[in-house]
mmCIF file of C-alpha atoms and ligand atoms in Angstrom:
data_model
loop_
_atom_site.group_PDB
_atom_site.id
_atom_site.type_symbol
_atom_site.label_atom_id
_atom_site.label_comp_id
_atom_site.label_asym_id
_atom_site.label_seq_id
_atom_site.Cartn_x
_atom_site.Cartn_y
_atom_site.Cartn_z
ATOM 1 C CA UNK A 46 51.913 -65.948 -59.578
ATOM 2 C CA UNK A 47 53.317 -66.352 -55.973
ATOM 3 C CA UNK A 48 49.658 -65.550 -54.416
ATOM 4 C CA UNK A 49 51.168 -65.792 -50.836
ATOM 5 C CA UNK A 50 54.109 -63.404 -50.791
ATOM 6 C CA UNK A 51 51.551 -61.109 -53.063
ATOM 7 C CA UNK A 52 49.091 -61.160 -49.637
ATOM 8 C CA UNK A 53 51.930 -60.424 -47.493
ATOM 9 C CA UNK A 54 53.740 -58.030 -48.724
ATOM 10 C CA UNK A 55 50.030 -56.061 -49.027
ATOM 11 C CA UNK A 56 49.291 -57.068 -45.026
ATOM 12 C CA UNK A 57 53.268 -55.525 -44.329
ATOM 13 C CA UNK A 58 52.469 -52.397 -46.402
ATOM 14 C CA UNK A 59 49.345 -51.678 -44.210
ATOM 15 C CA UNK A 60 51.388 -52.234 -41.369
ATOM 16 C CA UNK A 61 53.905 -50.176 -41.888
ATOM 17 C CA UNK A 62 51.334 -47.199 -42.609
ATOM 18 C CA UNK A 63 49.593 -47.947 -39.235
ATOM 19 C CA UNK A 64 46.231 -48.992 -40.757
ATOM 20 C CA UNK A 65 46.590 -52.753 -39.865
ATOM 21 C CA UNK A 66 43.635 -53.849 -37.939
ATOM 22 C CA UNK A 67 43.681 -55.748 -35.204
ATOM 23 C CA UNK A 68 40.514 -56.993 -33.672
ATOM 24 C CA UNK A 69 40.283 -57.307 -29.937
ATOM 25 C CA UNK A 70 38.755 -60.579 -28.537
ATOM 26 C CA UNK A 71 35.824 -59.856 -26.165
ATOM 27 C CA UNK A 72 33.283 -61.285 -24.330
ATOM 28 C CA UNK A 73 30.037 -59.471 -23.443
ATOM 29 C CA UNK A 74 28.854 -60.295 -20.365
ATOM 30 C CA UNK A 75 24.846 -60.093 -20.310
ATOM 31 C CA UNK A 76 23.800 -57.504 -17.506
ATOM 32 C CA UNK A 77 27.221 -56.353 -16.735
ATOM 33 C CA UNK A 78 27.961 -54.401 -19.724
ATOM 34 C CA UNK A 79 29.657 -51.965 -20.959
ATOM 35 C CA UNK A 80 32.173 -54.223 -18.825
ATOM 36 C CA UNK A 81 33.291 -57.444 -20.723
ATOM 37 C CA UNK A 82 35.784 -59.952 -21.227
ATOM 38 C CA UNK A 83 38.935 -59.714 -23.222
ATOM 39 C CA UNK A 84 40.860 -62.238 -23.941
ATOM 40 C CA UNK A 85 44.345 -62.530 -24.771
ATOM 41 C CA UNK A 86 47.149 -64.953 -24.976
ATOM 42 C CA UNK A 87 45.465 -67.201 -22.745
ATOM 43 C CA UNK A 88 44.256 -64.859 -20.052
ATOM 44 C CA UNK A 89 41.178 -62.782 -19.336
ATOM 45 C CA UNK A 90 41.077 -59.683 -17.982
ATOM 46 C CA UNK A 91 37.940 -57.176 -17.407
ATOM 47 C CA UNK A 92 37.971 -54.222 -19.751
ATOM 48 C CA UNK A 93 35.395 -51.185 -20.137
ATOM 49 C CA UNK A 94 33.850 -51.161 -23.766
ATOM 50 C CA UNK A 95 33.636 -47.074 -25.150
ATOM 51 C CA UNK A 96 33.004 -47.955 -28.391
ATOM 52 C CA UNK A 97 29.987 -49.960 -29.352
ATOM 53 C CA UNK A 98 27.221 -49.575 -31.236
ATOM 54 C CA UNK A 99 24.697 -51.004 -29.068
ATOM 55 C CA UNK A 100 24.327 -47.512 -27.744
ATOM 56 C CA UNK A 101 21.407 -48.150 -25.600
ATOM 57 C CA UNK A 102 22.543 -51.690 -24.357
ATOM 58 C CA UNK A 103 19.078 -53.061 -25.912
ATOM 59 C CA UNK A 104 21.083 -56.669 -26.730
ATOM 60 C CA UNK A 105 20.931 -57.270 -22.833
ATOM 61 C CA UNK A 106 17.315 -56.135 -22.687
ATOM 62 C CA UNK A 107 15.695 -58.846 -20.674
ATOM 63 C CA UNK A 108 12.347 -58.138 -23.061
ATOM 64 C CA UNK A 109 14.931 -58.629 -26.113
ATOM 65 C CA UNK A 110 16.658 -61.672 -24.528
ATOM 66 C CA UNK A 111 13.741 -63.168 -23.542
ATOM 67 C CA UNK A 112 11.868 -62.762 -26.990
ATOM 68 C CA UNK A 113 15.130 -64.652 -28.800
ATOM 69 C CA UNK A 114 15.118 -67.163 -26.652
ATOM 70 C CA UNK A 115 11.392 -68.006 -26.737
ATOM 71 C CA UNK A 116 11.558 -67.778 -29.984
ATOM 72 C CA UNK A 117 14.107 -69.982 -30.594
ATOM 73 C CA UNK A 118 12.357 -73.060 -28.446
ATOM 74 C CA UNK A 119 9.462 -72.498 -30.394
ATOM 75 C CA UNK A 120 10.541 -72.169 -33.889
ATOM 76 C CA UNK A 121 14.531 -73.361 -33.811
ATOM 77 C CA UNK A 122 17.507 -71.565 -35.021
ATOM 78 C CA UNK A 123 16.871 -70.983 -38.949
ATOM 79 C CA UNK A 124 14.542 -69.564 -41.076
ATOM 80 C CA UNK A 125 14.932 -72.609 -43.344
ATOM 81 C CA UNK A 126 15.128 -70.600 -46.618
ATOM 82 C CA UNK A 127 14.919 -67.180 -48.690
ATOM 83 C CA UNK A 128 11.620 -65.432 -47.813
ATOM 84 C CA UNK A 129 10.123 -66.884 -51.146
ATOM 85 C CA UNK A 130 11.435 -70.570 -50.286
ATOM 86 C CA UNK A 131 10.695 -71.825 -46.988
ATOM 87 C CA UNK A 132 11.938 -68.639 -44.753
ATOM 88 C CA UNK A 133 8.640 -66.434 -44.553
ATOM 89 C CA UNK A 134 7.063 -66.678 -41.274
ATOM 90 C CA UNK A 135 4.786 -64.692 -38.949
ATOM 91 C CA UNK A 136 7.998 -63.163 -37.029
ATOM 92 C CA UNK A 137 9.216 -61.630 -39.842
ATOM 93 C CA UNK A 138 6.072 -59.942 -40.586
ATOM 94 C CA UNK A 139 5.414 -58.699 -37.501
ATOM 95 C CA UNK A 140 8.696 -56.918 -37.437
ATOM 96 C CA UNK A 141 8.037 -55.714 -40.968
ATOM 97 C CA UNK A 142 4.696 -53.901 -39.624
ATOM 98 C CA UNK A 143 6.450 -52.667 -36.091
ATOM 99 C CA UNK A 144 9.143 -50.989 -38.497
ATOM 100 C CA UNK A 145 6.816 -49.484 -40.708
ATOM 101 C CA UNK A 146 4.637 -48.005 -37.726
ATOM 102 C CA UNK A 147 7.881 -47.057 -36.553
ATOM 103 C CA UNK A 148 8.621 -44.365 -39.488
ATOM 104 C CA UNK A 149 4.515 -43.961 -40.614
ATOM 105 C CA UNK A 150 4.891 -45.441 -43.806
ATOM 106 C CA UNK A 151 2.815 -48.203 -45.241
ATOM 107 C CA UNK A 152 4.884 -50.981 -45.699
ATOM 108 C CA UNK A 153 8.912 -52.296 -44.729
ATOM 109 C CA UNK A 154 11.193 -55.063 -45.864
ATOM 110 C CA UNK A 155 13.741 -56.820 -44.309
ATOM 111 C CA UNK A 156 17.415 -57.400 -45.122
ATOM 112 C CA UNK A 157 20.199 -59.390 -43.365
ATOM 113 C CA UNK A 158 21.762 -56.399 -42.614
ATOM 114 C CA UNK A 159 21.685 -52.968 -42.886
ATOM 115 C CA UNK A 160 24.392 -52.789 -45.175
ATOM 116 C CA UNK A 161 22.907 -55.130 -47.859
ATOM 117 C CA UNK A 162 19.719 -53.205 -47.607
ATOM 118 C CA UNK A 163 21.744 -49.948 -48.377
ATOM 119 C CA UNK A 164 23.449 -52.209 -51.476
ATOM 120 C CA UNK A 165 20.410 -53.909 -52.874
ATOM 121 C CA UNK A 166 17.799 -50.973 -52.467
ATOM 122 C CA UNK A 167 20.213 -48.119 -54.327
ATOM 123 C CA UNK A 168 21.488 -50.879 -56.596
ATOM 124 C CA UNK A 169 17.815 -51.703 -57.493
ATOM 125 C CA UNK A 170 16.560 -48.375 -57.622
ATOM 126 C CA UNK A 171 19.493 -47.286 -59.923
ATOM 127 C CA UNK A 172 19.555 -50.377 -62.512
ATOM 128 C CA UNK A 173 15.858 -50.672 -62.616
ATOM 129 C CA UNK A 174 14.073 -46.932 -63.162
ATOM 130 C CA UNK A 175 15.119 -45.820 -66.657
ATOM 131 C CA UNK A 176 18.145 -43.344 -67.262
ATOM 132 C CA UNK A 177 18.284 -42.565 -63.610
ATOM 133 C CA UNK A 178 20.259 -40.695 -61.508
ATOM 134 C CA UNK A 179 22.022 -40.687 -58.029
ATOM 135 C CA UNK A 180 22.891 -37.958 -56.232
ATOM 136 C CA UNK A 181 25.050 -39.169 -53.234
ATOM 137 C CA UNK A 182 26.318 -37.102 -49.771
ATOM 138 C CA UNK A 183 30.208 -37.130 -50.302
ATOM 139 C CA UNK A 184 30.010 -38.483 -47.051
ATOM 140 C CA UNK A 185 27.612 -41.485 -47.423
ATOM 141 C CA UNK A 186 28.499 -45.105 -45.966
ATOM 142 C CA UNK A 187 30.208 -47.786 -48.133
ATOM 143 C CA UNK A 188 26.970 -49.778 -48.790
ATOM 144 C CA UNK A 189 25.401 -46.935 -50.113
ATOM 145 C CA UNK A 190 28.218 -46.083 -52.433
ATOM 146 C CA UNK A 191 28.839 -49.641 -53.507
ATOM 147 C CA UNK A 192 24.994 -49.930 -54.057
ATOM 148 C CA UNK A 193 25.039 -46.728 -56.514
ATOM 149 C CA UNK A 194 28.123 -48.228 -58.184
ATOM 150 C CA UNK A 195 26.678 -51.620 -58.763
ATOM 151 C CA UNK A 196 23.808 -50.098 -60.363
ATOM 152 C CA UNK A 197 25.733 -48.697 -63.241
ATOM 153 C CA UNK A 198 23.156 -45.389 -63.149
ATOM 154 C CA UNK A 199 25.274 -42.309 -63.268
ATOM 155 C CA UNK A 200 25.807 -41.022 -60.169
ATOM 156 C CA UNK A 201 26.801 -37.299 -59.047
ATOM 157 C CA UNK A 202 28.451 -36.306 -55.592
ATOM 158 C CA UNK A 203 27.221 -33.056 -53.619
ATOM 159 C CA UNK A 204 29.219 -31.330 -51.044
ATOM 160 C CA UNK A 205 28.595 -33.058 -47.531
ATOM 161 C CA UNK A 206 25.605 -31.593 -45.671
ATOM 162 C CA UNK A 207 25.441 -28.687 -48.665
ATOM 163 C CA UNK A 208 21.882 -28.987 -49.801
ATOM 164 C CA UNK A 209 22.425 -25.433 -51.590
ATOM 165 C CA UNK A 210 25.117 -27.594 -53.899
ATOM 166 C CA UNK A 211 22.623 -30.459 -53.802
ATOM 167 C CA UNK A 212 19.997 -27.764 -55.351
ATOM 168 C CA UNK A 213 22.665 -27.083 -58.367
ATOM 169 C CA UNK A 214 23.665 -30.548 -59.075
ATOM 170 C CA UNK A 215 19.974 -31.327 -59.519
ATOM 171 C CA UNK A 216 19.308 -28.940 -61.192
ATOM 172 C CA UNK A 217 22.582 -29.766 -63.935
ATOM 173 C CA UNK A 218 20.721 -32.955 -64.310
ATOM 174 C CA UNK A 219 17.850 -31.881 -66.132
ATOM 175 C CA UNK A 220 14.846 -33.874 -66.667
ATOM 176 C CA UNK A 221 15.701 -37.245 -65.469
ATOM 177 C CA UNK A 222 14.347 -39.734 -62.917
ATOM 178 C CA UNK A 223 16.807 -38.252 -59.970
ATOM 179 C CA UNK A 224 17.407 -39.822 -56.123
ATOM 180 C CA UNK A 225 19.086 -38.316 -53.260
ATOM 181 C CA UNK A 226 20.940 -40.431 -51.205
ATOM 182 C CA UNK A 227 22.454 -39.341 -47.572
ATOM 183 C CA UNK A 228 22.329 -39.702 -43.922
ATOM 184 C CA UNK A 229 20.611 -38.584 -41.098
ATOM 185 C CA UNK A 230 23.539 -39.058 -38.345
ATOM 186 C CA UNK A 231 27.232 -39.782 -39.963
ATOM 187 C CA UNK A 232 28.713 -42.403 -37.400
ATOM 188 C CA UNK A 233 32.159 -41.268 -38.069
ATOM 189 C CA UNK A 234 31.972 -36.504 -37.366
ATOM 190 C CA UNK A 235 28.942 -37.671 -35.611
ATOM 191 C CA UNK A 236 27.055 -34.434 -37.527
ATOM 192 C CA UNK A 237 23.541 -34.311 -38.228
ATOM 193 C CA UNK A 238 21.992 -33.877 -41.959
ATOM 194 C CA UNK A 239 19.789 -30.569 -42.619
ATOM 195 C CA UNK A 240 17.197 -32.813 -43.218
ATOM 196 C CA UNK A 241 14.337 -30.313 -43.697
ATOM 197 C CA UNK A 242 16.231 -28.005 -46.085
ATOM 198 C CA UNK A 243 17.553 -31.399 -47.910
ATOM 199 C CA UNK A 244 13.787 -32.642 -48.357
ATOM 200 C CA UNK A 245 12.402 -29.285 -49.858
ATOM 201 C CA UNK A 246 15.168 -29.673 -52.551
ATOM 202 C CA UNK A 247 14.130 -33.191 -53.242
ATOM 203 C CA UNK A 248 10.694 -32.122 -53.305
ATOM 204 C CA UNK A 249 11.312 -28.864 -55.572
ATOM 205 C CA UNK A 250 13.090 -31.089 -58.597
ATOM 206 C CA UNK A 251 10.660 -34.080 -57.742
ATOM 207 C CA UNK A 252 13.571 -36.048 -56.533
ATOM 208 C CA UNK A 253 13.336 -39.690 -55.092
ATOM 209 C CA UNK A 254 14.573 -38.746 -51.315
ATOM 210 C CA UNK A 255 16.310 -41.406 -49.590
ATOM 211 C CA UNK A 256 17.857 -41.153 -46.149
ATOM 212 C CA UNK A 257 20.188 -44.154 -43.818
ATOM 213 C CA UNK A 258 18.900 -43.217 -40.254
ATOM 214 C CA UNK A 259 21.100 -46.463 -39.104
ATOM 215 C CA UNK A 260 22.626 -44.371 -36.713
ATOM 216 C CA UNK A 261 20.059 -42.588 -35.803
ATOM 217 C CA UNK A 262 16.517 -45.110 -35.297
ATOM 218 C CA UNK A 263 15.642 -46.090 -31.495
ATOM 219 C CA UNK A 264 18.025 -43.026 -30.781
ATOM 220 C CA UNK A 265 16.033 -39.606 -31.690
ATOM 221 C CA UNK A 266 12.674 -38.815 -31.531
ATOM 222 C CA UNK A 267 9.527 -39.609 -28.971
ATOM 223 C CA UNK A 268 9.335 -43.178 -30.107
ATOM 224 C CA UNK A 269 12.953 -44.078 -31.240
ATOM 225 C CA UNK A 270 12.066 -43.103 -34.988
ATOM 226 C CA UNK A 271 15.608 -41.517 -35.507
ATOM 227 C CA UNK A 272 15.837 -37.759 -36.637
ATOM 228 C CA UNK A 273 12.944 -37.820 -39.078
ATOM 229 C CA UNK A 274 10.663 -38.315 -36.663
ATOM 230 C CA UNK A 275 12.298 -35.889 -34.282
ATOM 231 C CA UNK A 276 12.107 -33.087 -37.308
ATOM 232 C CA UNK A 277 8.339 -34.170 -38.178
ATOM 233 C CA UNK A 278 9.576 -34.756 -41.529
ATOM 234 C CA UNK A 279 9.236 -38.781 -41.685
ATOM 235 C CA UNK A 280 6.154 -38.628 -43.877
ATOM 236 C CA UNK A 281 8.256 -36.145 -46.649
ATOM 237 C CA UNK A 282 11.263 -38.511 -47.178
ATOM 238 C CA UNK A 283 10.841 -41.472 -49.649
ATOM 239 C CA UNK A 284 12.716 -44.079 -48.202
ATOM 240 C CA UNK A 285 13.976 -44.410 -44.538
ATOM 241 C CA UNK A 286 16.809 -47.249 -43.945
ATOM 242 C CA UNK A 287 17.823 -48.403 -40.839
ATOM 243 C CA UNK A 288 19.367 -51.244 -39.414
ATOM 244 C CA UNK A 289 18.265 -53.396 -35.954
ATOM 245 C CA UNK A 290 22.182 -54.077 -35.121
ATOM 246 C CA UNK A 291 22.925 -50.908 -33.637
ATOM 247 C CA UNK A 292 20.309 -49.051 -30.914
ATOM 248 C CA UNK A 293 18.293 -51.720 -31.528
ATOM 249 C CA UNK A 294 20.684 -53.777 -30.157
ATOM 250 C CA UNK A 295 19.901 -56.974 -32.896
ATOM 251 C CA UNK A 296 21.274 -57.719 -36.221
ATOM 252 C CA UNK A 297 19.516 -57.153 -39.711
ATOM 253 C CA UNK A 298 18.347 -54.017 -41.933
ATOM 254 C CA UNK A 299 15.579 -52.838 -43.400
ATOM 255 C CA UNK A 300 14.079 -50.008 -45.694
ATOM 256 C CA UNK A 301 10.570 -48.414 -45.111
ATOM 257 C CA UNK A 302 8.052 -46.255 -47.793
ATOM 258 C CA UNK A 303 5.302 -47.046 -49.731
ATOM 259 C CA UNK A 304 3.652 -50.448 -50.781
ATOM 260 C CA UNK A 305 4.554 -50.412 -53.924
ATOM 261 C CA UNK A 306 8.077 -48.957 -53.418
ATOM 262 C CA UNK A 307 8.625 -51.779 -50.746
ATOM 263 C CA UNK A 308 7.011 -54.655 -53.316
ATOM 264 C CA UNK A 309 9.207 -53.343 -56.018
ATOM 265 C CA UNK A 310 12.263 -53.595 -53.799
ATOM 266 C CA UNK A 311 10.637 -57.312 -52.901
ATOM 267 C CA UNK A 312 10.290 -58.147 -56.327
ATOM 268 C CA UNK A 313 13.198 -57.092 -58.352
ATOM 269 C CA UNK A 314 16.278 -57.284 -55.875
ATOM 270 C CA UNK A 315 18.922 -60.038 -56.076
ATOM 271 C CA UNK A 316 20.112 -58.896 -52.527
ATOM 272 C CA UNK A 317 16.522 -59.279 -50.863
ATOM 273 C CA UNK A 318 15.970 -62.347 -53.025
ATOM 274 C CA UNK A 319 18.576 -64.376 -53.083
ATOM 275 C CA UNK A 320 19.550 -65.101 -49.567
ATOM 276 C CA UNK A 321 18.394 -66.976 -46.683
ATOM 277 C CA UNK A 322 16.007 -64.836 -44.308
ATOM 278 C CA UNK A 323 16.813 -63.617 -40.407
ATOM 279 C CA UNK A 324 16.128 -66.301 -38.060
ATOM 280 C CA UNK A 325 12.695 -65.743 -36.779
ATOM 281 C CA UNK A 326 14.112 -65.776 -33.196
ATOM 282 C CA UNK A 327 16.272 -62.455 -34.293
ATOM 283 C CA UNK A 328 12.924 -60.529 -35.830
ATOM 284 C CA UNK A 329 11.161 -61.606 -32.501
ATOM 285 C CA UNK A 330 14.259 -59.932 -30.268
ATOM 286 C CA UNK A 331 14.362 -56.562 -32.790
ATOM 287 C CA UNK A 332 10.224 -56.461 -32.835
ATOM 288 C CA UNK A 333 10.675 -56.461 -28.865
ATOM 289 C CA UNK A 334 13.591 -53.941 -28.817
ATOM 290 C CA UNK A 335 11.578 -51.567 -31.521
ATOM 291 C CA UNK A 336 8.907 -51.708 -29.284
ATOM 292 C CA UNK A 337 10.207 -51.623 -25.917
ATOM 293 C CA UNK A 338 12.116 -47.793 -27.415
ATOM 294 C CA UNK A 339 9.112 -46.928 -28.329
ATOM 295 C CA UNK A 340 7.299 -47.137 -24.874
ATOM 296 C CA UNK A 341 10.808 -46.003 -23.090
ATOM 297 C CA UNK A 342 13.155 -42.893 -23.317
ATOM 298 C CA UNK A 343 14.541 -44.178 -20.262
ATOM 299 C CA UNK A 344 17.325 -45.447 -22.313
ATOM 300 C CA UNK A 345 18.033 -42.636 -24.107
ATOM 301 C CA UNK A 346 17.401 -39.945 -21.612
ATOM 302 C CA UNK A 347 20.665 -41.607 -19.304
ATOM 303 C CA UNK A 348 22.475 -42.150 -22.583
ATOM 304 C CA UNK A 349 22.159 -38.627 -23.524
ATOM 305 C CA UNK A 350 22.937 -37.434 -19.700
ATOM 306 C CA UNK A 351 26.388 -39.821 -20.157
ATOM 307 C CA UNK A 352 27.105 -38.206 -23.481
ATOM 308 C CA UNK A 353 26.890 -34.841 -22.022
ATOM 309 C CA UNK A 354 29.042 -35.571 -18.963
ATOM 310 C CA UNK A 355 31.920 -36.951 -21.001
ATOM 311 C CA UNK A 356 32.085 -34.337 -23.257
ATOM 312 C CA UNK A 357 32.083 -31.768 -20.341
ATOM 313 C CA UNK A 358 34.942 -33.905 -18.292
ATOM 314 C CA UNK A 359 36.785 -33.833 -21.824
ATOM 315 C CA UNK A 360 36.273 -29.875 -21.762
ATOM 316 C CA UNK A 361 37.961 -29.348 -18.619
ATOM 317 C CA UNK A 362 40.946 -31.918 -19.292
ATOM 318 C CA UNK A 363 41.008 -29.794 -22.646
ATOM 319 C CA UNK A 364 41.241 -32.875 -24.160
ATOM 320 C CA UNK A 365 39.692 -31.655 -28.165
ATOM 321 C CA UNK A 366 36.534 -33.128 -29.513
ATOM 322 C CA UNK A 367 34.470 -32.881 -32.504
ATOM 323 C CA UNK A 368 31.584 -30.742 -31.513
ATOM 324 C CA UNK A 369 28.525 -32.529 -33.012
ATOM 325 C CA UNK A 370 24.718 -32.717 -32.237
ATOM 326 C CA UNK A 371 24.659 -36.195 -31.982
ATOM 327 C CA UNK A 372 25.733 -38.996 -29.659
ATOM 328 C CA UNK A 373 29.019 -39.731 -31.079
ATOM 329 C CA UNK A 374 32.134 -38.206 -29.907
ATOM 330 C CA UNK A 375 35.378 -37.727 -31.909
ATOM 331 C CA UNK A 376 38.209 -37.380 -30.279
ATOM 332 C CA UNK A 377 40.795 -36.239 -33.288
ATOM 333 C CA UNK A 378 44.430 -37.807 -32.909
ATOM 334 C CA UNK A 379 45.559 -37.188 -36.362
ATOM 335 C CA UNK A 380 48.235 -40.171 -37.006
ATOM 336 C CA UNK A 381 47.524 -43.813 -37.871
ATOM 337 C CA UNK A 382 50.458 -44.780 -35.601
ATOM 338 C CA UNK A 383 50.022 -43.088 -32.677
ATOM 339 C CA UNK A 384 45.792 -43.754 -32.728
ATOM 340 C CA UNK A 385 46.614 -46.820 -32.717
ATOM 341 C CA UNK A 386 49.154 -46.432 -30.029
ATOM 342 C CA UNK A 387 46.717 -44.500 -27.537
ATOM 343 C CA UNK A 388 44.454 -46.965 -27.720
ATOM 344 C CA UNK A 389 46.651 -50.168 -27.357
ATOM 345 C CA UNK A 390 47.859 -48.104 -24.020
ATOM 346 C CA UNK A 391 44.286 -47.570 -22.894
ATOM 347 C CA UNK A 392 43.301 -51.309 -23.271
ATOM 348 C CA UNK A 393 46.664 -52.760 -21.902
ATOM 349 C CA UNK A 394 46.658 -50.536 -18.695
ATOM 350 C CA UNK A 395 43.760 -48.841 -18.025
ATOM 351 C CA UNK A 396 41.396 -51.816 -19.345
ATOM 352 C CA UNK A 397 39.427 -49.363 -21.496
ATOM 353 C CA UNK A 398 38.428 -50.269 -25.080
ATOM 354 C CA UNK A 399 38.195 -47.564 -27.500
ATOM 355 C CA UNK A 400 38.903 -49.004 -30.854
ATOM 356 C CA UNK A 401 41.323 -46.492 -33.217
ATOM 357 C CA UNK A 402 39.248 -45.086 -36.725
ATOM 358 C CA UNK A 403 42.339 -45.400 -39.328
ATOM 359 C CA UNK A 404 41.658 -44.900 -43.045
ATOM 360 C CA UNK A 405 40.124 -45.892 -44.754
ATOM 361 C CA UNK A 406 37.284 -45.190 -43.092
ATOM 362 C CA UNK A 407 38.248 -41.932 -42.252
ATOM 363 C CA UNK A 408 40.418 -39.536 -44.576
ATOM 364 C CA UNK A 409 44.435 -39.574 -43.655
ATOM 365 C CA UNK A 410 45.428 -37.481 -41.317
ATOM 366 C CA UNK A 411 42.024 -37.443 -39.211
ATOM 367 C CA UNK A 412 42.895 -40.622 -37.114
ATOM 368 C CA UNK A 413 40.528 -40.581 -34.359
ATOM 369 C CA UNK A 414 39.115 -42.353 -31.125
ATOM 370 C CA UNK A 415 35.331 -42.473 -31.795
ATOM 371 C CA UNK A 416 33.709 -42.745 -27.723
ATOM 372 C CA UNK A 417 29.812 -43.748 -27.713
ATOM 373 C CA UNK A 418 29.015 -43.312 -24.022
ATOM 374 C CA UNK A 419 26.026 -45.674 -23.298
ATOM 375 C CA UNK A 420 23.691 -45.730 -20.598
ATOM 376 C CA UNK A 421 25.276 -48.148 -17.804
ATOM 377 C CA UNK A 422 28.956 -46.149 -17.892
ATOM 378 C CA UNK A 423 29.030 -45.769 -14.552
ATOM 379 C CA UNK A 424 30.509 -41.823 -13.324
ATOM 380 C CA UNK A 425 33.522 -44.164 -12.082
ATOM 381 C CA UNK A 426 34.091 -45.553 -15.540
ATOM 382 C CA UNK A 427 33.818 -41.711 -17.023
ATOM 383 C CA UNK A 428 36.208 -40.445 -14.534
ATOM 384 C CA UNK A 429 38.647 -43.474 -15.171
ATOM 385 C CA UNK A 430 38.263 -42.364 -18.957
ATOM 386 C CA UNK A 431 39.219 -38.778 -18.781
ATOM 387 C CA UNK A 432 42.150 -39.491 -16.390
ATOM 388 C CA UNK A 433 43.065 -42.258 -18.892
ATOM 389 C CA UNK A 434 43.338 -39.603 -21.644
ATOM 390 C CA UNK A 435 44.841 -37.024 -19.801
ATOM 391 C CA UNK A 436 47.571 -38.810 -19.007
ATOM 392 C CA UNK A 437 48.108 -40.270 -22.127
ATOM 393 C CA UNK A 438 48.097 -36.608 -24.004
ATOM 394 C CA UNK A 439 50.993 -35.958 -21.897
ATOM 395 C CA UNK A 440 53.212 -39.134 -22.567
ATOM 396 C CA UNK A 441 52.157 -39.025 -26.670
ATOM 397 C CA UNK A 442 52.475 -34.913 -27.253
ATOM 398 C CA UNK A 443 49.136 -34.851 -28.810
ATOM 399 C CA UNK A 444 48.177 -31.358 -29.519
ATOM 400 C CA UNK A 445 45.040 -29.855 -26.797
ATOM 401 C CA UNK A 446 44.253 -27.514 -30.191
ATOM 402 C CA UNK A 447 40.696 -27.937 -30.789
ATOM 403 C CA UNK A 448 39.715 -29.742 -33.862
HETATM 404 C C1 PLP B 647 26.967 -49.511 -39.904
HETATM 405 C C2 PLP B 647 26.492 -48.797 -40.816
HETATM 406 C C3 PLP B 647 25.416 -49.332 -42.318
HETATM 407 C C4 PLP B 647 25.458 -50.942 -42.019
HETATM 408 O O1 PLP B 647 24.434 -50.808 -40.965
HETATM 409 P P1 PLP B 647 24.948 -52.735 -40.768
HETATM 410 O O2 PLP B 647 23.257 -53.392 -40.725
HETATM 411 O O3 PLP B 647 25.755 -53.126 -39.560
HETATM 412 O O4 PLP B 647 24.929 -53.821 -41.723
HETATM 413 C C5 PLP B 647 24.694 -48.730 -42.608
HETATM 414 N N1 PLP B 647 24.940 -47.481 -42.973
HETATM 415 C C6 PLP B 647 25.675 -46.717 -41.805
HETATM 416 C C7 PLP B 647 25.878 -45.509 -41.934
HETATM 417 C C8 PLP B 647 26.340 -47.379 -41.018
HETATM 418 O O5 PLP B 647 27.256 -47.170 -40.154
#
């Protein structure tokens, strides 16, 4: 086989349909974010970032940066091994205690990313619980889908956020161990699950409830414990999964739950056992970030105010965006080529960085810009964004019909 021409023809097909991904070469400047330097063709330009998942700019927070620097100075860079072989440290254990406390659970378990935590936990539960069935919301993230697939357990999809459909599907499963996997804030539409109803259905059927709070930890609840904290439901959920890479501004993933549940995953999960632990400095920085957000709502409040401001100005300009209860503002384009073109023009002419969201991240025909205002976007940044979008709407002949 001519491998190289195979690779090239597949890439050409992706380009022809507008779904080829191009990454911006950015350099975030501490203290200046959301302004960042963009490198292109040997030149450097200043851009404003509007699509970061470091939602609260905690990746630049003095306490978080200092914790990482101090711990690197004290402990060096890498963990030196898996948790089993030489990689465990006081910093990992302290972070796990902090996370367990954040969600009001007995215990937490760290992974190298949120993706791996979902993949490892779901694949272990599905594979090791005899005769288990996993009931997965049809909108679940790729990391959950892959974990479920890898488990080889039977799986049933239920309609997105539809707890009545979940109830029917659970009933149909009958007397087998059931695991219900869903998210709180769905990252592409920004919609929030009816968690209370889902939990009640799980309880009625004796199912194990598994929630991904990746886009909600640090962001919702008085201490940043997510939507489950905000709605007083954390204690009724068996497993809460989260990331340290989004609102907490570092990297890593975790699960929290009972002692036995976490010990079970720790003991049987290949995705936990056979990979080098997070660097201690990462763990220390994440602990500092979580602690800060447990005690401070300043960042959350400023961020919420900016989200409201952007929505208001978009409405005034007649630019359609999806209504939801979260901090994520999807501006619908509905065409992959236009979506990429608008993103390119925003960057080239306006110094505004919003990555286009195309298939397979979202279904074809629902291509969009996903805007995530942060606490440090200024009024001038917001005005410029809306002015630019208004100009582009006319130039690219995009519908003003509300999505
Ligand atoms: C980003 C994301 C993950 C993965 O988290 P990482 O820490 O980035 O690996 C998991 N679930 C959802 C819903 C996500 O959006």
